[in-house]
C-alpha positions as CSV (number, residue, x, y, z in Angstrom):
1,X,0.0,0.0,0.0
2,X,1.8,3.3,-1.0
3,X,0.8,6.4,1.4
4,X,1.6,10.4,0.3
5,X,3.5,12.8,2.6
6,X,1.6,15.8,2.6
7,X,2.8,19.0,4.5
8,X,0.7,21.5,6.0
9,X,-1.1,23.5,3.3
10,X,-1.8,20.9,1.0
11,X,-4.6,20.0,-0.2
12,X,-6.3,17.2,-0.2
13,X,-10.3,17.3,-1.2
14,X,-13.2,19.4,-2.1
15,X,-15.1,17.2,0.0
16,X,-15.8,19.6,3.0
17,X,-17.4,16.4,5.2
18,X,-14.1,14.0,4.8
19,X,-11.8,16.5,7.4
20,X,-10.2,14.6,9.8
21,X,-7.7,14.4,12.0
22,X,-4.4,16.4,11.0
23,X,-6.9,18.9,8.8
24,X,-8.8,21.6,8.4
25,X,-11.3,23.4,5.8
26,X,-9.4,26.5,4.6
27,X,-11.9,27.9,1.2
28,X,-13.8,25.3,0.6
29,X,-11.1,22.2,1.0
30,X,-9.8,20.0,3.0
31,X,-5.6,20.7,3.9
32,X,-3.2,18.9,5.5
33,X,-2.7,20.6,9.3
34,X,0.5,18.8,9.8
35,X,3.7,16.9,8.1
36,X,2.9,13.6,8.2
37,X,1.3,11.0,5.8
38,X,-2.4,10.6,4.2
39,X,-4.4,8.2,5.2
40,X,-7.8,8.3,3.2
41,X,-11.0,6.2,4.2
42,X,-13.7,5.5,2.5
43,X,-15.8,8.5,4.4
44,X,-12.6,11.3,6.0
45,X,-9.3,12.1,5.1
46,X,-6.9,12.6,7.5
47,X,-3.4,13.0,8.2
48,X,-1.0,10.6,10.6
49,X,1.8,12.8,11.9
50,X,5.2,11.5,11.4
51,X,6.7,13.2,14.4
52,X,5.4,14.8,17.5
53,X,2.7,14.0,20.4
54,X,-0.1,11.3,20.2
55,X,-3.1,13.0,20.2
56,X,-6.1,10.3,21.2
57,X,-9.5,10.7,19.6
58,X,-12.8,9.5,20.8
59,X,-12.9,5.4,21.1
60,X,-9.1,5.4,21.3
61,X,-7.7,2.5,23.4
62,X,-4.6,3.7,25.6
63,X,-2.4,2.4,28.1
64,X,-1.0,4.4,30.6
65,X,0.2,4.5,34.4
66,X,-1.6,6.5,37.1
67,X,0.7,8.1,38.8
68,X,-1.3,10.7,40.9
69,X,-4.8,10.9,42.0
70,X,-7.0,14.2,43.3
């Protein structure tokens, strides 16, 4: 399967309703919000950062360590 880089700015659709992750609407299409590559579903476009933080989205599974409670 061969993925595209794309780099913030690019775009990616006309589709207004396929933005996802790593995107946003600027004029009527959908552009990459970070460096990373395109990963295009059937229904959203979005973009899978190649460095930086994880950012989870709804129905993520993490794992992580509590270290501190309130």
């Amino acid at each position: 399967m061969e993925r595209n880089i794309a780099v913030p700015g690019d775009v990616l659709s006309d589709n207004i309703r396929a933005s996802g992750s790593g995107t946003y609407i600027h004029e009527g299409k959908v552009c990459a919000s970070v460096y990373g590559l395109v990963n295009k579903g059937e229904r959203y476009i979005s973009v899978i950062p190649l460095a930086g933080k994880y950012i989870p989205q709804a129905s993520d599974r993490v794992i992580g360590i509590v270290t501190e409670t309130a």
